[in-house]
Coordinates of C-alpha atoms in Angstrom, one line a residue:
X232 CA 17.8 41.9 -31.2
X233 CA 15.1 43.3 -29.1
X234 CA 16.5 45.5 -26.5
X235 CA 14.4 45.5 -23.0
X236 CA 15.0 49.2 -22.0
X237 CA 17.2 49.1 -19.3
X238 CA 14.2 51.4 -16.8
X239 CA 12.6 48.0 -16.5
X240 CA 13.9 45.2 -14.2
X241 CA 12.0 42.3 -14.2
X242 CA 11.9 38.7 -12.1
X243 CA 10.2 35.8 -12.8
X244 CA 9.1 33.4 -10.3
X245 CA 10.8 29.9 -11.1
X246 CA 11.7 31.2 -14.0
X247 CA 9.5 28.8 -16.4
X248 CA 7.4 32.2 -17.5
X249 CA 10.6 33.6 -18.6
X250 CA 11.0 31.5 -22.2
X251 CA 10.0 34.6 -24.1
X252 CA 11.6 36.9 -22.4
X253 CA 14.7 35.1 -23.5
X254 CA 13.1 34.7 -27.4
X255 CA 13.0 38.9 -27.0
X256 CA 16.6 39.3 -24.9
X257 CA 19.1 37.7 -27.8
X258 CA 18.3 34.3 -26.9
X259 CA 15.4 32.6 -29.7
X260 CA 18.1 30.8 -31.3
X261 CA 18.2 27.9 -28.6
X262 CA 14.6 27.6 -29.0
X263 CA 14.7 27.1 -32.6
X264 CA 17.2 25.0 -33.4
X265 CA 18.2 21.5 -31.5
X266 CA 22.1 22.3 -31.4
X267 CA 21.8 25.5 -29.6
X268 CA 19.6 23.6 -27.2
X269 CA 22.4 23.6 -23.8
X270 CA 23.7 26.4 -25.2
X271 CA 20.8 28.6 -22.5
X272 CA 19.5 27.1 -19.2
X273 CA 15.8 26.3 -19.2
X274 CA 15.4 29.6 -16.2
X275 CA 17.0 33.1 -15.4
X276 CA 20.4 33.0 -15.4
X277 CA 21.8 36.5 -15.4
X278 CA 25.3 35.0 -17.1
X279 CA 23.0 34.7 -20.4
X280 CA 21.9 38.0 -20.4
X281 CA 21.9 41.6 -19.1
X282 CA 18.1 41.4 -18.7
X283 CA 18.1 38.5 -16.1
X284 CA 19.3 39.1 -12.3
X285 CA 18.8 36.0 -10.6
X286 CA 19.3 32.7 -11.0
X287 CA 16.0 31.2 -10.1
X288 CA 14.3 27.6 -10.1
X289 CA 12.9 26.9 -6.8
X290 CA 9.0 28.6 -6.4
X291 CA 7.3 32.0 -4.4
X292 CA 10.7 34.0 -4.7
X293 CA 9.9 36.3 -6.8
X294 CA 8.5 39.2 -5.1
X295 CA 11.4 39.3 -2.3
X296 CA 14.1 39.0 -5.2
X297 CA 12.3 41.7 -6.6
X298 CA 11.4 44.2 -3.8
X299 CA 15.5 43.3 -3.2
X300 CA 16.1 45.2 -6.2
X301 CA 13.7 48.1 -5.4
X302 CA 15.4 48.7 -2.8
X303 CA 18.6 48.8 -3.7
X304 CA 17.9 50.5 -6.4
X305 CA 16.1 53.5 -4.2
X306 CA 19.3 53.9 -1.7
X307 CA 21.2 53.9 -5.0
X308 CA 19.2 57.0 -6.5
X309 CA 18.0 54.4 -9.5
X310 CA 14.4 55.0 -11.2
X311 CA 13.9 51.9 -12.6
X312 CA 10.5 49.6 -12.9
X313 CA 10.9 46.7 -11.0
X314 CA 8.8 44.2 -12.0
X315 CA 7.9 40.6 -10.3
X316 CA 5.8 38.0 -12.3
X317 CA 4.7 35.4 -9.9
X318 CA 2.0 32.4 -10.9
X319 CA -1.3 31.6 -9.1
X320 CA 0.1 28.4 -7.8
X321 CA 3.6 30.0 -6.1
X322 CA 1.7 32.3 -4.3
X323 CA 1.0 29.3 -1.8
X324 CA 4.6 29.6 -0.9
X325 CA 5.2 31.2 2.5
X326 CA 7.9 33.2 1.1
X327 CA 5.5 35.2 -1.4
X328 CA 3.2 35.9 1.5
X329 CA 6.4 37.7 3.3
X330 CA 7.6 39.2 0.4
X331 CA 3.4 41.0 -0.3
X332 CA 4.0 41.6 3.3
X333 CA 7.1 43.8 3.0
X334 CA 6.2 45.5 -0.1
X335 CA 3.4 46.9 0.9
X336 CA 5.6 49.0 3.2
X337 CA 8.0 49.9 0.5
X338 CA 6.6 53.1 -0.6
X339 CA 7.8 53.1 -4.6
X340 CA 7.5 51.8 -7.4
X341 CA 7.4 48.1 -7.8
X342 CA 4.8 45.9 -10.0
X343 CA 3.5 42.5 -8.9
X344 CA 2.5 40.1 -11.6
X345 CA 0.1 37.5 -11.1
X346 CA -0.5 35.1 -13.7
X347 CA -3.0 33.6 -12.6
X348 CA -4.4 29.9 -14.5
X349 CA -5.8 28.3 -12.1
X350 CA -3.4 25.7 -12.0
X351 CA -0.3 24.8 -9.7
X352 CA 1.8 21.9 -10.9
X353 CA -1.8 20.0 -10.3
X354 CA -5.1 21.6 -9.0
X355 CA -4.4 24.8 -6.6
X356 CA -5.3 24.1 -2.7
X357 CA -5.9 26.7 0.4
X358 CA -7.9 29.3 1.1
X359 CA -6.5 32.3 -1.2
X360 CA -7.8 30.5 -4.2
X361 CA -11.6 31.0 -3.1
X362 CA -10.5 34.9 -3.3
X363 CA -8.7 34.4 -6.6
X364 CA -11.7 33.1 -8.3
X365 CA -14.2 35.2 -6.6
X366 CA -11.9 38.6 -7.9
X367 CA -12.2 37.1 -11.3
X368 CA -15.9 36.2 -11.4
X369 CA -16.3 40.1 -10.0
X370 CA -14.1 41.4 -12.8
X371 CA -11.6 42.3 -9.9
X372 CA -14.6 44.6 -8.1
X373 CA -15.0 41.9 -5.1
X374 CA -15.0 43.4 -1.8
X375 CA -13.1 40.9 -0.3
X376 CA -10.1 41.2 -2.0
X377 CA -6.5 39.5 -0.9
X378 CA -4.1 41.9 -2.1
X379 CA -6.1 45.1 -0.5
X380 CA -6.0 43.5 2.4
X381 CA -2.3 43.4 2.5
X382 CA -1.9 47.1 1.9
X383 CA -1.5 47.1 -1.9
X384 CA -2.8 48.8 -4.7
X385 CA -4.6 46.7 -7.2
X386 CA -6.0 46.1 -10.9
X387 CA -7.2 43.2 -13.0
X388 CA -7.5 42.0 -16.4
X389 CA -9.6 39.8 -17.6
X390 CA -8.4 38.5 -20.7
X391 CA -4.6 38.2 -19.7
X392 CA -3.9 36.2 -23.5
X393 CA -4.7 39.3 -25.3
X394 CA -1.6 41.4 -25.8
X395 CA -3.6 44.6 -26.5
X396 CA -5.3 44.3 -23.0
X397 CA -1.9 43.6 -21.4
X398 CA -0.5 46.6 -23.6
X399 CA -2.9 49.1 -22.1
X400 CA -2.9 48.0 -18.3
X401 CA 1.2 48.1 -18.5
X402 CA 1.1 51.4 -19.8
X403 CA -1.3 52.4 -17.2
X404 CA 1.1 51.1 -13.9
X405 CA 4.5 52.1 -15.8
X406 CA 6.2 54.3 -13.3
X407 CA 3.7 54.7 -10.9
X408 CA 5.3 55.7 -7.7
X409 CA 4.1 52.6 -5.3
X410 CA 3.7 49.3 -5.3
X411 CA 0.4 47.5 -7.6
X412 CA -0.9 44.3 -8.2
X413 CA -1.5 43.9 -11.9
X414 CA -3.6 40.4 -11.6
X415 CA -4.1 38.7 -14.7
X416 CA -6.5 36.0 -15.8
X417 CA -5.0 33.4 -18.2
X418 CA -5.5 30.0 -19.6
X419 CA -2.7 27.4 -18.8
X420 CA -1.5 26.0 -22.0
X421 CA -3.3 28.4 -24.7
X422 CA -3.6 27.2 -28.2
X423 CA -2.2 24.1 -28.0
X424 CA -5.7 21.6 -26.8
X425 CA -3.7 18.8 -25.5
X426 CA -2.1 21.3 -23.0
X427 CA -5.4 23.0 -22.5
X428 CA -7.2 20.0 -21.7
X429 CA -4.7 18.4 -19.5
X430 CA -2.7 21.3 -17.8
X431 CA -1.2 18.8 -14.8
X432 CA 0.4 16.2 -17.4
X433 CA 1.3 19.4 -19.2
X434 CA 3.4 20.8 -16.7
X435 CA 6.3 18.7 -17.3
X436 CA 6.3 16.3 -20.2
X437 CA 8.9 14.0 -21.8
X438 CA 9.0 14.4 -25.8
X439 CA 5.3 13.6 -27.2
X440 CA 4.3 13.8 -30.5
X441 CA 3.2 17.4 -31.3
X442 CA -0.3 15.6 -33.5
X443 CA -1.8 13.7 -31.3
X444 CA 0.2 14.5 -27.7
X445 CA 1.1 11.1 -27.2
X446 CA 4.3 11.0 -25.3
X447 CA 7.5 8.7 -27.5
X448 CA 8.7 7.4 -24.3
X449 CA 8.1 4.0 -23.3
X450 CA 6.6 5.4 -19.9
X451 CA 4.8 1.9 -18.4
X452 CA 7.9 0.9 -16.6
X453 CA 7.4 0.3 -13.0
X454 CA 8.9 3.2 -10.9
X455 CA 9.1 3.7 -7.2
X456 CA 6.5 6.5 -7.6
X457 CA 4.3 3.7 -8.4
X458 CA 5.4 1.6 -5.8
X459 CA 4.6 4.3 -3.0
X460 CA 1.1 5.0 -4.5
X461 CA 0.0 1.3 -4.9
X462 CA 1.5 0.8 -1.3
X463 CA 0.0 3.9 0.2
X464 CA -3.5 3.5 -1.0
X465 CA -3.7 0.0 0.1
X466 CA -2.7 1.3 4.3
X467 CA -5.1 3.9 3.9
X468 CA -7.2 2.0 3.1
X469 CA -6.0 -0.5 6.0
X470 CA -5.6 2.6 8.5
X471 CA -7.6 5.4 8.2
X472 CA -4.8 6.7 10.4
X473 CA -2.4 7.2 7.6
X474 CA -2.4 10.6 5.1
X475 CA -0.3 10.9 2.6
X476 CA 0.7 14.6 2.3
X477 CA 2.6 16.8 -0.9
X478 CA 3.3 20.1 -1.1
X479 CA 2.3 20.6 -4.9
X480 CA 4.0 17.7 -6.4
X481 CA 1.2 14.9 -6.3
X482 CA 3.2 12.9 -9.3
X483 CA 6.2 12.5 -6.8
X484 CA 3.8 9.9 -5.0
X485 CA 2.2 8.6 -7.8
X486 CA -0.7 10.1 -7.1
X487 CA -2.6 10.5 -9.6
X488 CA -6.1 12.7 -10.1
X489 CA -8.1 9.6 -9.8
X490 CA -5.7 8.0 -6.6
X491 CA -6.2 11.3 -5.0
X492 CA -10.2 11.1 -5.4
X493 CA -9.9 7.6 -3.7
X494 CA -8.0 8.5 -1.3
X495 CA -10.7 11.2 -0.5
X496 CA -9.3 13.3 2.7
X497 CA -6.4 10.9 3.6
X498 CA -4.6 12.8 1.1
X499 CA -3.2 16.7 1.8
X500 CA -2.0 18.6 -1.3
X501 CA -0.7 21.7 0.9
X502 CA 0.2 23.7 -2.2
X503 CA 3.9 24.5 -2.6
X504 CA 4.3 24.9 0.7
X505 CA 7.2 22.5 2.1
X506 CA 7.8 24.1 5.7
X507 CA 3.7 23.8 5.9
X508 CA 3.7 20.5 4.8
X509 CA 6.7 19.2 7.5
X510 CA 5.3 21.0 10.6
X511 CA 1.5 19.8 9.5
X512 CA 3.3 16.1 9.6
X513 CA 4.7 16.8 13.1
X514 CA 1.3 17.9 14.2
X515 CA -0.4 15.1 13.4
X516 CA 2.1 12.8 14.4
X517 CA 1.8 14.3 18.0
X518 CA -1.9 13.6 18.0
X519 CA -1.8 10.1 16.9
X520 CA -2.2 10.3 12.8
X521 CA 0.4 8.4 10.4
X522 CA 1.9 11.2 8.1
X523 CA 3.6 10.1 5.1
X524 CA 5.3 13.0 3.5
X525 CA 6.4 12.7 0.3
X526 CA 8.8 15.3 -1.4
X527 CA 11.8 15.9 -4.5
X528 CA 15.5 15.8 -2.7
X529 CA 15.9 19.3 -4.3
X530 CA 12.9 20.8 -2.5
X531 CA 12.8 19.4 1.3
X532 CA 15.7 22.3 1.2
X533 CA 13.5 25.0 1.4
X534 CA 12.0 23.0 5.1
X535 CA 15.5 23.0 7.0
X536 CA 13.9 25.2 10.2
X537 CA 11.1 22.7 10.4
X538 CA 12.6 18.9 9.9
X539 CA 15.0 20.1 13.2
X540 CA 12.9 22.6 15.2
X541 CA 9.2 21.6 14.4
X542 CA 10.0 17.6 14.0
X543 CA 13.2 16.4 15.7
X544 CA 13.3 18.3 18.4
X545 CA 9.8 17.3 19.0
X546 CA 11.0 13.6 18.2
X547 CA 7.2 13.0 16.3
X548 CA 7.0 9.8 14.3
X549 CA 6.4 11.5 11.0
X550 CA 7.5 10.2 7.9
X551 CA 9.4 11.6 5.4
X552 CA 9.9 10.0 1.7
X553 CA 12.8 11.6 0.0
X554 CA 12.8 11.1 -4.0
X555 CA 15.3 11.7 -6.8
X556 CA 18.4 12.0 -3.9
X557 CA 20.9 11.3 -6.6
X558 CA 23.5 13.0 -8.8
X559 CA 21.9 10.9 -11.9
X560 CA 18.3 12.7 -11.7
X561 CA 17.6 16.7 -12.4
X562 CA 20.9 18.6 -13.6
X563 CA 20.0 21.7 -13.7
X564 CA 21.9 24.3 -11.0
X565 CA 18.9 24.8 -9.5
X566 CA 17.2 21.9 -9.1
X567 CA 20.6 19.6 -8.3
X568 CA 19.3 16.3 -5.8
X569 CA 22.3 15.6 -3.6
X570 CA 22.3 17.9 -1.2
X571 CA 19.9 15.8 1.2
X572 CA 21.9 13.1 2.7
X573 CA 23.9 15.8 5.0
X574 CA 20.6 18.5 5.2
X575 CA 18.6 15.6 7.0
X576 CA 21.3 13.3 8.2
X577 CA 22.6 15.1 11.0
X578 CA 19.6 16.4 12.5
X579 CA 19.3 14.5 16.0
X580 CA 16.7 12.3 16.5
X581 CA 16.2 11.8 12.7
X582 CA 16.6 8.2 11.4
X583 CA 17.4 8.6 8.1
X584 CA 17.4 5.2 6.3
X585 CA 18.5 4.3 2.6
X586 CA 16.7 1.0 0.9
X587 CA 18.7 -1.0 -1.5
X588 CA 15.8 -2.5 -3.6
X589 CA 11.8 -2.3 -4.0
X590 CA 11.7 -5.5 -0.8
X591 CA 13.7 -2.9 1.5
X592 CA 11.9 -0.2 0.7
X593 CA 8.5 -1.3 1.3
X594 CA 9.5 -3.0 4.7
X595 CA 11.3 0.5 5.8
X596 CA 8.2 1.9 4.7
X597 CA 5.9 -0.4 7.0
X598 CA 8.0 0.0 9.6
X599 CA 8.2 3.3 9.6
X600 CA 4.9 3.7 10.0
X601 CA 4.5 0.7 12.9
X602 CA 6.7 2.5 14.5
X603 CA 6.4 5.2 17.3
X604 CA 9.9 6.8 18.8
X605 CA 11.0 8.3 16.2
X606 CA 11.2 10.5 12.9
X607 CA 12.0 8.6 9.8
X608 CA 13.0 9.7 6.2
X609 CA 13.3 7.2 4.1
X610 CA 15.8 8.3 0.8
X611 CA 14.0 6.2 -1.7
X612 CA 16.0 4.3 -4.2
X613 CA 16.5 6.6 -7.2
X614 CA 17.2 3.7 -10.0
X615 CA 15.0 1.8 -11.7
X616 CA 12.9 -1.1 -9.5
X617 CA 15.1 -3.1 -8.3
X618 CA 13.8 -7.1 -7.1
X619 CA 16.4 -8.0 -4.0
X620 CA 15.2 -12.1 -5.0
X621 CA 15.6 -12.5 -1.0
X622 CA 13.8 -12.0 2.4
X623 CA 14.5 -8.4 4.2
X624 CA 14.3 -7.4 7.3
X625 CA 10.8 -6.3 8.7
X626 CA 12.3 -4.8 11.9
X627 CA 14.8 -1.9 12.2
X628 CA 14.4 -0.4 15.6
X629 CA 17.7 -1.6 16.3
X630 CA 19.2 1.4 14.9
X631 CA 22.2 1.6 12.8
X632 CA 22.9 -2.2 12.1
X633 CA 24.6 -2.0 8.8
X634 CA 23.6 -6.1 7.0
X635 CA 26.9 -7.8 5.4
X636 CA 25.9 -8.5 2.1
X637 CA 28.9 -10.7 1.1
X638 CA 31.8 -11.9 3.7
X639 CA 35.4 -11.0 2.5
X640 CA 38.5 -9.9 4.0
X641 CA 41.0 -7.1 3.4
X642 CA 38.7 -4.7 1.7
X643 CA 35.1 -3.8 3.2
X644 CA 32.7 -1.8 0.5
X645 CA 29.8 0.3 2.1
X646 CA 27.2 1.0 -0.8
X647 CA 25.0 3.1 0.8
X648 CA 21.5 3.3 -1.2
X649 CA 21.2 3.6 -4.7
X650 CA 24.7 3.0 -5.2
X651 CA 24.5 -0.4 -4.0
X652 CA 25.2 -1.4 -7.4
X653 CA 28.1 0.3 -8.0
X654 CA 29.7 -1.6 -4.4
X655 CA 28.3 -4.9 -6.1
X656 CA 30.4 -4.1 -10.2
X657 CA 33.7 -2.8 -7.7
X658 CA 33.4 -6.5 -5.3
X659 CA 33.5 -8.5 -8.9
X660 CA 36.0 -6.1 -10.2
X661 CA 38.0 -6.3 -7.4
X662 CA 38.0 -10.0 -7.8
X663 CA 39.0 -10.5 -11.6
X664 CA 41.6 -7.9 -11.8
X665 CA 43.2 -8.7 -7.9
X666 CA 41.6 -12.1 -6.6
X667 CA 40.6 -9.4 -4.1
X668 CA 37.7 -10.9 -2.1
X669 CA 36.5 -8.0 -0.6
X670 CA 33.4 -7.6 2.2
X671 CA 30.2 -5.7 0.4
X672 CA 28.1 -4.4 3.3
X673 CA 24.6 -2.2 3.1
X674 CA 24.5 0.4 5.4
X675 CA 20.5 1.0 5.6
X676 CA 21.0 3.7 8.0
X677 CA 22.6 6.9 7.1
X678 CA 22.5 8.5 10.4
X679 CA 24.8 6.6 12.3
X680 CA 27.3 3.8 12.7
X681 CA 27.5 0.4 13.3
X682 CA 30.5 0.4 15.7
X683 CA 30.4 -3.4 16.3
X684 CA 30.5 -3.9 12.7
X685 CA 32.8 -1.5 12.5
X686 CA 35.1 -3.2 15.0
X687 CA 35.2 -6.0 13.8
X688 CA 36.7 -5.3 10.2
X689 CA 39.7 -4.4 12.0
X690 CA 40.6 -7.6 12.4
X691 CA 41.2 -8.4 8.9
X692 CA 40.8 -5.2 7.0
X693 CA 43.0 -3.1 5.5
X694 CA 40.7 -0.2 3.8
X695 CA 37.2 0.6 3.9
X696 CA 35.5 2.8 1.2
X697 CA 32.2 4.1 1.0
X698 CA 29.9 4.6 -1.7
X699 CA 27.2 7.5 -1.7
X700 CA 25.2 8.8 -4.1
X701 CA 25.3 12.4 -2.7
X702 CA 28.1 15.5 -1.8
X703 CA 30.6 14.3 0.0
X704 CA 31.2 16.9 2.7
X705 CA 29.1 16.3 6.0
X706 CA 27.6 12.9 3.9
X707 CA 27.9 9.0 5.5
X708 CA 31.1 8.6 4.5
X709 CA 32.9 10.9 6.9
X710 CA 31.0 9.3 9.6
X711 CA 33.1 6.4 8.8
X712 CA 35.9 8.1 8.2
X713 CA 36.3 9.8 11.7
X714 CA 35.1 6.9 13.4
X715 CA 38.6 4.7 11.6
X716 CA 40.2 8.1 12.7
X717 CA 42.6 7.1 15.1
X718 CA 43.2 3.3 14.1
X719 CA 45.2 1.5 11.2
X720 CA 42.4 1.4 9.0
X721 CA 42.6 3.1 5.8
X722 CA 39.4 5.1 4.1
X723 CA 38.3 6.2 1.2
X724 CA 35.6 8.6 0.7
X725 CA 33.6 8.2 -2.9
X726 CA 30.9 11.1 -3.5
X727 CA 30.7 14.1 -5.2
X728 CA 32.3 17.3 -4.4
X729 CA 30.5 19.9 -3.1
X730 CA 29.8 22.4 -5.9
X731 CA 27.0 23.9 -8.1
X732 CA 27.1 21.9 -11.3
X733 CA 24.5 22.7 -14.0
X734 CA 23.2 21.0 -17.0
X735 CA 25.9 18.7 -16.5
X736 CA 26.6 15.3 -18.2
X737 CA 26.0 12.6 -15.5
X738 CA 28.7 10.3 -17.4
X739 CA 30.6 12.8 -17.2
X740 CA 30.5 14.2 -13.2
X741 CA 30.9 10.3 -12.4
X742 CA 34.1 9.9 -14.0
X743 CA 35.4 13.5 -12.5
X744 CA 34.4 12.2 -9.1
X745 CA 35.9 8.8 -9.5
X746 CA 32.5 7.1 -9.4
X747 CA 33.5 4.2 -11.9
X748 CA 33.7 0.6 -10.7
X749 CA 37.1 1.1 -13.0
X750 CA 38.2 4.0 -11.6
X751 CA 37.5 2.8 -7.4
X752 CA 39.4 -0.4 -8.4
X753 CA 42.1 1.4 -9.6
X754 CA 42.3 3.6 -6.4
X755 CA 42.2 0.7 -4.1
X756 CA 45.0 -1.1 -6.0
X757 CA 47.1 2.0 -5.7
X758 CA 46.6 2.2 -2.4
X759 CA 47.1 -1.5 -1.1
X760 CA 49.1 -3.0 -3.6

């Protein structure tokens, strides 16, 4: 095994760069052969291996991580090169603007990485990338120059996919007693033309055949990415009030490179830059614009400080479209999609509503942008499209009416969301195995409760359960369960536990969690006989 001497420390932002480094650190065998394949996580994850120190996922960390370890490893008496690789397209991220900011103060050695190809997940956007290009059509001798600016020393390479040049401007910085900018030009996807000639669809690809690049997924399906784009280009279209905004992840949207050509400037590609991206939608909900904001569950996260000080607080009518808020969609530790429902939930002002079906969600949608009082995030449905086959509502400015589904007694079901179908397999189940005919009801709001509704289940109720696609702790269901708090009424709380899972079996952290139709039956029987 190659041994990475242990003077040399190094990060890699999101971790994506860091598949050779694992190749050279003990771990090429998961990368050869299919049944090693779980056996190492697709990023950094120090349990794998001395030579990784963070586990990392999320984008523009890289240099703070890193200049972390520099400085512990100065008030520790260490020597060590620290070492942070960080992409073209994370540098968009607020967080690696701070972290060039600190370093430059730091004093010692540290070595910043950039890898730069030209390419985020899609096209690069802002300001810095003018710079970028203009240091590499100078061979790095431009006078304007970014990195000086900040207070760092600075060298570039031209040819960053020849080893030999990388080889000889390494050995050049190794040691050096301050912190550097080794800026590198590269070509996204090298030696493989598919990948060269299509970086964005390159980014992240299902299996494809390696001959021709054709994907072996049946990918013409109709998804609510699809839904959103066909939808939103039409209001533009409509209103040239209405931008659609994302913060490096067009494809979220459905927004293709052509759709975003249409769209012309009613379209905002921020960069990876989500706080950006939520304060920008405030702003231009304050001065009259229709801001649809479109994001991954796993990444609105990193925007906590703006959705309550910049947007709530302000009580803008922004909108917010939340995708993938589901334990069935990424597994991987770091880039887990059920963390929203409480994050956004319990901000005041905040109406955070949860569509059942493709009808629902488009109506929510419309009205969400009609609308003027108030912040709305809409958690879009995260299972296949789904036809309702009946009229929805058009109008929910009556806040928190929850919509009976089907009438029962003795047991109500509250199937919030996407796991409305999972309330609709426990009502029939319920039935067969008990003659149980139990009341199915769809919440639609997820930031409050419908106390009349609520009310009047007591009269001939004995248990309400909820279902939520999401961690339990501070989700919807304890909203229902501390409003039954002092009465008769019995509840149970179905959800996941709050925990880090990774590279999990979805199968498998349903039936762990009780999230089987079998399973909830079996609960409710127990309980009520």
């Amino acid at each position: 095994m190659f041994s990475i001497h242990r003077k040399i420390k190094i990060v890699y932002d999101v971790s994506h760069q860091s598949y050779v480094h694992k190749m050279l650190t003990g771990r090429k065998d998961a990368f050869l052969h299919p049944a090693e394949y779980d056996h190492v996580s697709g990023y950094s994850e120090p349990q794998e291996s001395e030579h990784d120190f963070f586990v990392i996922g999320h984008t523009s960390t890289s240099i703070s991580l890193a200049s972390g370890l520099a400085k512990g490893r100065d008030l520790t008496g260490g020597n060590e090169n620290i070492i942070a690789v960080i992409g073209d397209g994370s540098l968009s991220g607020g967080e690696a603007f701070e972290g060039l900011d600190y370093v430059a103060e730091l004093g010692t050695n540290m070595i910043i990485i950039v890898n730069d190809n030209q390419m985020s997940i899609a096209e690069n956007h802002g300001g810095l990338y003018k710079n970028l290009k203009d240091l590499r059509d100078s061979n790095g001798q431009c006078e304007c120059n970014f990195f000086k600016a900040m207070g760092l020393d600075y060298m570039y390479v031209n040819d960053g996919n020849h080893v030999e040049a990388l080889i000889e401007a390494f050995s050049k910085v190794k040691d050096i007693q301050h912190p550097i900018v080794v800026h590198i030009n590269t070509l996204k996807g090298k030696g493989y033309e598919p990948a060269e000639q299509d970086k964005e669809t390159y980014h992240w690809r299902t299996p494809f055949d390696l001959e021709t690049g054709e994907s072996k997924m049946n990918d013409d399906a109709e998804d609510y990415s699809e839904v959103t784009a066909q939808y939103l280009l039409k209001k533009m279209k409509e209103d040239k009030r209405v931008v659609t905004i994302t913060s490096g992840t067009p494809a979220v949207l459905g927004f293709t490179p052509d759709r975003r050509q249409e769209a012309g400037k009613q379209f905002v590609d921020v960069g990876i830059a989500e706080e950006h991206a939520v304060a920008l939608a405030s702003g231009i909900a304050a001065n009259g614009g229709k801001p649809v904001y479109g994001v991954y569950s796993t990444f609105i996260q990193r925007s906590y400080d703006q959705l309550s000080q910049d947007l709530c607080i302000n009580n803008n009518p922004a909108i917010l479209l939340v995708f993938w808020g589901t334990l069935s969609g990424m597994n991987d530790v770091t880039h887990l999609c059920f963390f929203d429902i409480p994050l956004i939930s319990n901000i005041p002002n905040m109406v955070y509503l949860a569509p059942t079906c493709k009808e629902e969600y488009l109506a929510m949608l419309e009205w969400s942008i009609r609308q003027n009082e108030h912040p709305v995030a809409i958690r879009v449905p995260a299972t296949d499209v789904i036809s309702c086959g009946e009229p929805v509502e058009s109008d929910y400015s009556n806040l928190n009416r929850y919509k009976v589904a089907h009438r029962g007694s003795k047991v109500a079901i509250l199937a919030l969301g996407s796991f409305f179908g999972l309330g609709q397999s426990v009502l029939s189940l319920l039935k067969d195995k008990a003659n149980i005919d139990a009341t199915l009801i769809n919440p639609r709001y997820i930031t409050g409760v419908d106390s009349e509704l609520m009310d009047e289940l007591k009269a001939d109720h004995e248990l309400v359960i909820t279902l939520e696609d999401g961690v339990l702790d501070g989700g919807f269901g304890e909203k229902i369960a501390r409003y039954y708090g002092a009465t008769d009424i019995k509840v149970l709380n179905y959800g996941a536990k709050k925990e880090f899972v990774d590279r999990y079996d979805i199968q498998e952290l349903l039936r762990a969690n009780h999230l089987t139709d079998e399973q909830i039956v079996e609960d409710i029987l127990s309980l009520i006989g």
